Short mmCIF file of C-alpha atoms in Angstrom, two decimals:
data_model
loop_
_atom_site.label_atom_id
_atom_site.label_comp_id
_atom_site.label_asym_id
_atom_site.label_seq_id
_atom_site.Cartn_x
_atom_site.Cartn_y
_atom_site.Cartn_z
CA UNK A 281 17.49 64.69 -109.52
CA UNK A 282 17.37 62.51 -112.67
CA UNK A 283 14.27 60.96 -114.23
CA UNK A 284 13.83 57.20 -114.26
CA UNK A 285 11.34 54.97 -116.09
CA UNK A 286 10.76 51.62 -114.39
CA UNK A 287 8.68 48.61 -115.39
CA UNK A 288 6.98 47.53 -112.15
CA UNK A 289 7.14 43.80 -112.94
CA UNK A 290 9.37 40.92 -111.78
CA UNK A 291 12.99 42.11 -112.08
CA UNK A 292 11.84 45.72 -112.57
CA UNK A 293 14.05 46.82 -115.48
CA UNK A 294 14.90 50.50 -115.31
CA UNK A 295 15.58 53.08 -118.01
CA UNK A 296 17.75 55.82 -116.52
CA UNK A 297 18.95 59.15 -117.77
CA UNK A 298 21.87 60.94 -116.18
CA UNK A 299 22.50 63.58 -118.86
CA UNK A 300 20.27 66.37 -117.55
CA UNK A 301 19.13 66.82 -113.96
CA UNK A 302 15.52 67.86 -113.54
CA UNK A 303 15.04 71.58 -112.92
CA UNK A 304 13.96 72.44 -109.39
CA UNK A 305 11.30 75.00 -108.52
CA UNK A 306 10.44 75.76 -112.16
CA UNK A 307 8.09 74.44 -114.82
CA UNK A 308 9.49 72.16 -117.49
CA UNK A 309 8.12 69.84 -120.17
CA UNK A 310 8.80 66.12 -120.36
CA UNK A 311 7.90 64.07 -123.42
CA UNK A 312 8.15 60.30 -123.21
CA UNK A 313 8.00 58.00 -126.23
CA UNK A 314 7.59 54.26 -125.70
CA UNK A 315 7.87 51.46 -128.24
CA UNK A 316 6.44 48.67 -126.10
CA UNK A 317 8.07 45.25 -126.14
CA UNK A 318 8.66 42.41 -123.71
CA UNK A 319 11.94 41.76 -125.58
CA UNK A 320 15.10 43.82 -125.86
CA UNK A 321 13.74 45.60 -128.97
CA UNK A 322 11.58 47.92 -126.86
CA UNK A 323 12.52 51.60 -126.69
CA UNK A 324 12.10 54.29 -124.05
CA UNK A 325 12.91 57.84 -125.15
CA UNK A 326 12.64 61.08 -123.17
CA UNK A 327 12.90 64.79 -123.97
CA UNK A 328 13.14 67.58 -121.40
CA UNK A 329 12.20 71.01 -122.75
CA UNK A 330 12.73 69.78 -126.32
CA UNK A 331 16.18 68.23 -125.77
CA UNK A 332 16.45 64.45 -126.00
CA UNK A 333 18.03 63.14 -122.80
CA UNK A 334 17.22 59.41 -123.06
CA UNK A 335 17.15 56.76 -125.74
CA UNK A 336 17.18 53.45 -123.90
CA UNK A 337 16.55 50.14 -125.68
CA UNK A 338 15.17 47.21 -123.72
CA UNK A 339 12.12 45.58 -122.26
CA UNK A 340 9.34 47.92 -121.12
CA UNK A 341 6.33 45.58 -121.28
CA UNK A 342 5.76 42.68 -118.85
CA UNK A 343 4.21 40.12 -121.22
CA UNK A 344 3.38 40.05 -124.94
CA UNK A 345 -0.39 40.16 -124.27
CA UNK A 346 -0.27 42.83 -121.54
CA UNK A 347 -2.93 45.52 -121.47
CA UNK A 348 -1.49 48.77 -120.11
CA UNK A 349 -4.14 50.21 -117.81
CA UNK A 350 -2.07 52.17 -115.33
CA UNK A 351 0.71 54.72 -115.45
CA UNK A 352 2.36 56.10 -112.34
CA UNK A 353 3.87 59.54 -112.65
CA UNK A 354 5.50 61.26 -109.77
CA UNK A 355 8.09 61.08 -107.06
CA UNK A 356 7.89 57.46 -105.97
CA UNK A 357 11.47 56.61 -105.01
CA UNK A 358 12.10 58.87 -102.04
CA UNK A 359 11.15 59.15 -98.41
CA UNK A 360 11.88 62.88 -98.48
CA UNK A 361 8.90 65.24 -98.38
CA UNK A 362 8.36 66.33 -101.98
CA UNK A 363 5.85 68.25 -104.08
CA UNK A 364 5.22 67.66 -107.77
CA UNK A 365 2.76 69.67 -109.85
CA UNK A 366 1.46 68.23 -113.13
CA UNK A 367 -0.27 70.33 -115.77
CA UNK A 368 -1.52 69.51 -119.29
CA UNK A 369 -0.86 65.77 -118.96
CA UNK A 370 -1.59 64.01 -122.29
CA UNK A 371 -1.44 60.45 -123.64
CA UNK A 372 -1.46 59.84 -127.36
CA UNK A 373 -0.83 57.05 -129.86
CA UNK A 374 0.60 59.62 -132.30
CA UNK A 375 3.26 62.33 -131.84
CA UNK A 376 2.10 65.41 -129.92
#
């Protein structure tokens, strides 16, 4: 019920949020802001429906010369049958 951002590399550091459970069976907006770093000065921030629910410092980039070419979004950590609808998905190097 809570969103998680995970770096899929080596020790797989995770950025968790346990402040606000995700709404079920209704539309909601998630905004994610990443300051990429392979050091502890990286930052992962998340807003749900305009309310900030995560500000997690730490590594979120595998190596200093990494090219990010893939982003997985969805329900990847469950064996339970699940449905996720995505609409108006956007990536940007400036605030939306």
